[in-house]
Structures are given as C-alpha cells and as structure tokens.
Short mmCIF file of C-alpha atoms in Angstrom, two decimals:
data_model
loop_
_atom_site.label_atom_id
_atom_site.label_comp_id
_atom_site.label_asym_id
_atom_site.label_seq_id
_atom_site.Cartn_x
_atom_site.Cartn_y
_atom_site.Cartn_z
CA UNK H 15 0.00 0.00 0.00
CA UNK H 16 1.38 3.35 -1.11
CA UNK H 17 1.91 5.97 1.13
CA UNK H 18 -0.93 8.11 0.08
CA UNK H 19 -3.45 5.60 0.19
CA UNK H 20 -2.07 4.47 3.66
CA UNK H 21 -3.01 8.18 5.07
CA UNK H 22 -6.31 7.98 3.28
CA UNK H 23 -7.23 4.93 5.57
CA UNK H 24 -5.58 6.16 8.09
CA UNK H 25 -8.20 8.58 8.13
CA UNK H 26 -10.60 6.57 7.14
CA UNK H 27 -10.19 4.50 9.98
CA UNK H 28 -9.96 7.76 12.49
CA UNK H 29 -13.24 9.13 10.97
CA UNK H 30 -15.66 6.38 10.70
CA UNK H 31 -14.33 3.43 13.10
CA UNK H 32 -12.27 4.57 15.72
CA UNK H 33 -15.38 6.99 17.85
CA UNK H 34 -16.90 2.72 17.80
CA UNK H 35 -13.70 1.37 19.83
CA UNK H 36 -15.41 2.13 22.82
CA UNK H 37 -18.69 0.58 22.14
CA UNK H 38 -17.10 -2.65 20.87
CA UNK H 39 -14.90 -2.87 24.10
CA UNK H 40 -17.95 -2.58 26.18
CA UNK H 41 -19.64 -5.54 24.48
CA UNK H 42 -16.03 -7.37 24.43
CA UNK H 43 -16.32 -6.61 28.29
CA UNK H 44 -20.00 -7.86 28.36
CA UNK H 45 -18.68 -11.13 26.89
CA UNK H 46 -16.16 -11.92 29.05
CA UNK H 47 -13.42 -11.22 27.06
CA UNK H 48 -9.96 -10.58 28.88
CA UNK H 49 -8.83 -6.87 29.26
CA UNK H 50 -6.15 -8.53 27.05
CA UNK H 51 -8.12 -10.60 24.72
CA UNK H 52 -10.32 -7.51 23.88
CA UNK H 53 -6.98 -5.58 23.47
CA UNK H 54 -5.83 -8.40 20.99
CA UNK H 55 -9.21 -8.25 19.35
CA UNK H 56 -9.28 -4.76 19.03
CA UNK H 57 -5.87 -4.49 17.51
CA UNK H 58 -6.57 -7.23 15.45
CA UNK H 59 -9.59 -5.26 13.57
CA UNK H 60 -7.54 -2.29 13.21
CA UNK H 61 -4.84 -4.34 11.23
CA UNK H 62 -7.52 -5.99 8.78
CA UNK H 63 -8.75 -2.88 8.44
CA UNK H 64 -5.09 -1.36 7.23
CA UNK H 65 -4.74 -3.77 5.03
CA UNK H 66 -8.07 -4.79 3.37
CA UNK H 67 -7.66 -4.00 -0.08
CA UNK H 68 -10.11 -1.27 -0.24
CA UNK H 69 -13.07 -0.09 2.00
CA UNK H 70 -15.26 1.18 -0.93
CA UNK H 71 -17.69 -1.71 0.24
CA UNK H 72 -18.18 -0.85 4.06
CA UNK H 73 -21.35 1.34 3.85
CA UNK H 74 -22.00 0.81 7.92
CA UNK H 75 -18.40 0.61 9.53
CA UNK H 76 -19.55 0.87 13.14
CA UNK H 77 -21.28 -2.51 12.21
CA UNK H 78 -18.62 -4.08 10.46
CA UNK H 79 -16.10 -3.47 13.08
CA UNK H 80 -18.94 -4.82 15.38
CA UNK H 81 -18.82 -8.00 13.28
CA UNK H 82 -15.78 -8.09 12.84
CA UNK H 83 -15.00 -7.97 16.74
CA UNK H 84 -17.63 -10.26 17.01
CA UNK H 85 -16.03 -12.99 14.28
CA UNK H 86 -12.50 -12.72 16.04
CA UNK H 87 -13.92 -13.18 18.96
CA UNK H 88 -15.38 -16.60 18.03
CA UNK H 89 -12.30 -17.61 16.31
CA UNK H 90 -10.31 -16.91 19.22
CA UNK H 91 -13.00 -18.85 21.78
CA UNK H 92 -12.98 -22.04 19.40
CA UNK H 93 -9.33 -22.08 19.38
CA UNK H 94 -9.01 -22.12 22.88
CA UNK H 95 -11.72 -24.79 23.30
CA UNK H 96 -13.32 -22.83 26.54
CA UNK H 97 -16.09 -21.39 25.97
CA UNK H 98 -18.49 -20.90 28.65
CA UNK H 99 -22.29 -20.87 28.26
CA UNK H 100 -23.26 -17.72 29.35
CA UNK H 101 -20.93 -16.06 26.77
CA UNK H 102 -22.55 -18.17 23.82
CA UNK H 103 -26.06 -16.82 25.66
CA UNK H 104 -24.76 -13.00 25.46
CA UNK H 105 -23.33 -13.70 21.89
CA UNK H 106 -26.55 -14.81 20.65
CA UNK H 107 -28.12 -11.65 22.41
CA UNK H 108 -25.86 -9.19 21.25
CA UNK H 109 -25.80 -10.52 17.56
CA UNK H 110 -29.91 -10.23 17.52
CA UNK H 111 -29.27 -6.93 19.13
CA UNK H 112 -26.94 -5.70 16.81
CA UNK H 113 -27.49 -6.56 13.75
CA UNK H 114 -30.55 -5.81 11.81
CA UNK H 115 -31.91 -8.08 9.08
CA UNK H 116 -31.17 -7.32 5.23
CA UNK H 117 -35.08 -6.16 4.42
CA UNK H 118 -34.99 -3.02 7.65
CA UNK H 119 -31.12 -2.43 6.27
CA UNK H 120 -32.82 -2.08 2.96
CA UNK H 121 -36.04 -0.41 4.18
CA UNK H 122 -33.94 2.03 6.23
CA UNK H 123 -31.60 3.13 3.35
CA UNK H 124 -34.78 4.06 1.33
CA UNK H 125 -36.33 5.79 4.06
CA UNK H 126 -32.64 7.78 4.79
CA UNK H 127 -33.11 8.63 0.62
CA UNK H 128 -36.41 9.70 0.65
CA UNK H 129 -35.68 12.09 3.97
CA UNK H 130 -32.80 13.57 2.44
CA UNK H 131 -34.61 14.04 -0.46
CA UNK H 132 -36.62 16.31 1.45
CA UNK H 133 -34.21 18.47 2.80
CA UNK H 134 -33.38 20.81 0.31
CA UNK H 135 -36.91 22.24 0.20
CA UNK H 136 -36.21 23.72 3.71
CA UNK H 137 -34.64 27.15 4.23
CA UNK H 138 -30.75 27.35 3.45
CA UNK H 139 -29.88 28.19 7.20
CA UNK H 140 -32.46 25.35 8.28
CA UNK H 141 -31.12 23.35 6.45
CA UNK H 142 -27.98 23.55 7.25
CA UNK H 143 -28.80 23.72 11.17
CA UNK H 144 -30.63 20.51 10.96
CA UNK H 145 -27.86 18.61 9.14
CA UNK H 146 -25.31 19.57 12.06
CA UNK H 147 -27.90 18.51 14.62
CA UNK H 148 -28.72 15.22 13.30
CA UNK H 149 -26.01 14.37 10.81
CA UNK H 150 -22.90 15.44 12.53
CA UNK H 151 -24.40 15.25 15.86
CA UNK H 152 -23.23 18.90 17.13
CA UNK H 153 -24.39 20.53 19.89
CA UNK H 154 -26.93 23.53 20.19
CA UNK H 155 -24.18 25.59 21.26
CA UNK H 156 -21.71 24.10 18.54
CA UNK H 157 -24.10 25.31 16.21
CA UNK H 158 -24.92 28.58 17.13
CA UNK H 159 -21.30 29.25 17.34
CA UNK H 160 -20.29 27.86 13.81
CA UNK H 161 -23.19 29.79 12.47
CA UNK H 162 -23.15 32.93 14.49
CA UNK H 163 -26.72 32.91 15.65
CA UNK H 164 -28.23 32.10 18.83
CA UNK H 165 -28.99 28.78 20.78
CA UNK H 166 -33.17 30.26 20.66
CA UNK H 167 -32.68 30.17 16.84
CA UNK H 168 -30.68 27.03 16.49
CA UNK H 169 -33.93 25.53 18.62
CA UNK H 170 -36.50 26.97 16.85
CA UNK H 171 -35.16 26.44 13.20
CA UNK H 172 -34.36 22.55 14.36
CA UNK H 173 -38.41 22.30 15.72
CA UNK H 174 -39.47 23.77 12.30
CA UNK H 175 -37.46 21.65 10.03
CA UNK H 176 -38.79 18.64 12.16
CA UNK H 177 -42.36 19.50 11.81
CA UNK H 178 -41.91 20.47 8.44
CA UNK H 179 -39.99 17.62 7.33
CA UNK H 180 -42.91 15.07 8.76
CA UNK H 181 -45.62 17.04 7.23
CA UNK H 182 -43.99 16.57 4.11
CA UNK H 183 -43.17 12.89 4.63
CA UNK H 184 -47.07 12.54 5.30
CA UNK H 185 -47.99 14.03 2.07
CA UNK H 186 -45.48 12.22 0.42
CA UNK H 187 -47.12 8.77 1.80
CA UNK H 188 -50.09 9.86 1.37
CA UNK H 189 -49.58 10.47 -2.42
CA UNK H 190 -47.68 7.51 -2.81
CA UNK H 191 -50.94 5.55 -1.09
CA UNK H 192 -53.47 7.34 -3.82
CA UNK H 193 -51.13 6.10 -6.41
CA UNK H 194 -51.03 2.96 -5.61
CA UNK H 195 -54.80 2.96 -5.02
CA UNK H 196 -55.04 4.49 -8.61
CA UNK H 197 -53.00 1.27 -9.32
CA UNK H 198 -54.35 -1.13 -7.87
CA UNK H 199 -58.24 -0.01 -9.90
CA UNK H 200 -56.44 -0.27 -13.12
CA UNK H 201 -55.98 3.59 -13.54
CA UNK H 202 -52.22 3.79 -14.27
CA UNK H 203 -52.45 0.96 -16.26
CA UNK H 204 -54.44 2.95 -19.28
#
C-alpha cells in the first residue's frame, strides 16, 4: 500500500471506526473477554482494516467493526476450546441486538433517501442547522457558534425543520398511497 493511500485509511479509519472502539470494548467486556483478549481483538480489527484491499464496500463501519470484533472473537474462543455458556447466551443476544436483518437495512436506506430528499426544500440556514444537529451530531451551542446565531434560533429552526420535514413525509405517503390505489383499480395501467 502506497503511502498516500495508507493516510487515506488512516483517516478513514480515524473518521468512521475509531469513535466505535469504545462501544465494541464494552460488548467485548459484556462477553467476558480478557482486558487482554479484547486488546488483541481490538488491535486485530484495526490491522484488517489497514490492510483490506479497499473499504469502498463498508457502507455501515460501526457494524462491520462490530462484526468483525464479534467474528474474532469466536475464532479466538474455538481455538481455545473454553467457551463458557453464558458467553454463547450474550453472543446470541448481542448478535440479535446488533445486527438488523437485510429487508430493515434495505427499508432504512430508502427511508434515509427519501428524507434527504426532502431536505433541500427547507430554508438554506435550516437546512444547514438541521444537518449539524442530526447528521454530525453537534451541539446547540456548537451550532450557534459555527453559524453565528443564537442557541433560541438554532432551537426553533431545528423544531421547524422537524415538523416540516414530517408534514412533508405525510404528504409524500399519502400520495404515494393514492397512487397505488389508482394502481391497484387499473388507472395507471391505461
């Protein structure tokens, strides 16, 4: 791996899996993993992750360092022949938990689409103030700051994009219900 693409996963990895470390520790923990083996684990995923050929493919990487974690984790137990019971139990939990089937991954993803789709019909600065809030996860105060208004306005313009942006996904099912009503009686089929 060339040095530029080695500082592109680098960050990669910073961005979008390292603020999970602590999550998958805790659920390491939770399994009775070792301070070490979770250590081993841990380090582990962050050396498959440096040198998987790309990472193009990884459109959730909180959950496939979760897997991941999870997968090592298995290996490791099986190899060492000890496993006790209760950590199969909280395996089994935590991968029902975790991991949501392919059809609400898939009915998710269109529901993320047809929200953003929405968004650019809101104001510029509402806009904006709602993708920090629920997108980037910044504070009120983070906000205000970065945009120079105040907290009130940060509020108020997140509590209108919210009730605006439902309204509209109302009328948006409830046009997508006619149509399929319209449908369903033969009218689009004409």
């Amino acid at each position: 791996m060339n040095r530029d693409r080695l500082r592109r996963r680098a960050g990669w990895v910073a961005q979008w899996v390292i603020p999970h470390e602590h999550r998958v520790r805790a659920w390491l923990r939770a399994s009775r993993a070792s301070p070490e083996e979770a250590d081993e684990i841990v380090q582990d995923c962050y050396c498959r992750f440096a040198t998987i050929e790309s990472v193009e493919h990884i459109e959730q990487p909180n959950i496939y360092f979760f897997a991941m974690a999870r997968n090592l984790l298995i290996r490791t137990r099986k190899r060492a022949k000890i496993v006790p019971i209760e950590s199969i139990v909280d395996l089994q939990d935590a991968l029902v938990d975790d991991l949501p089937d392919p059809e609400t991954v898939a009915a998710d993803r269109h529901a993320l689409a047809k929200l953003i789709a929405l968004l650019p019909d809101l104001p510029e600065r509402c806009r904006r103030i709602l993708e920090m809030r629920k997108f980037d996860g910044l504070s009120q105060r983070e906000i205000a700051a970065a945009l120079g208004v105040t907290e009130s306005v940060v509020e108020n313009d997140v509590q209108f994009g919210v009730r605006y942006l439902r309204a509209a996904w109302r009328d948006a099912e409830y046009r997508a219900d006619q149509a399929m009503q319209r449908f369903g009686e033969g009218g689009a089929r004409r």
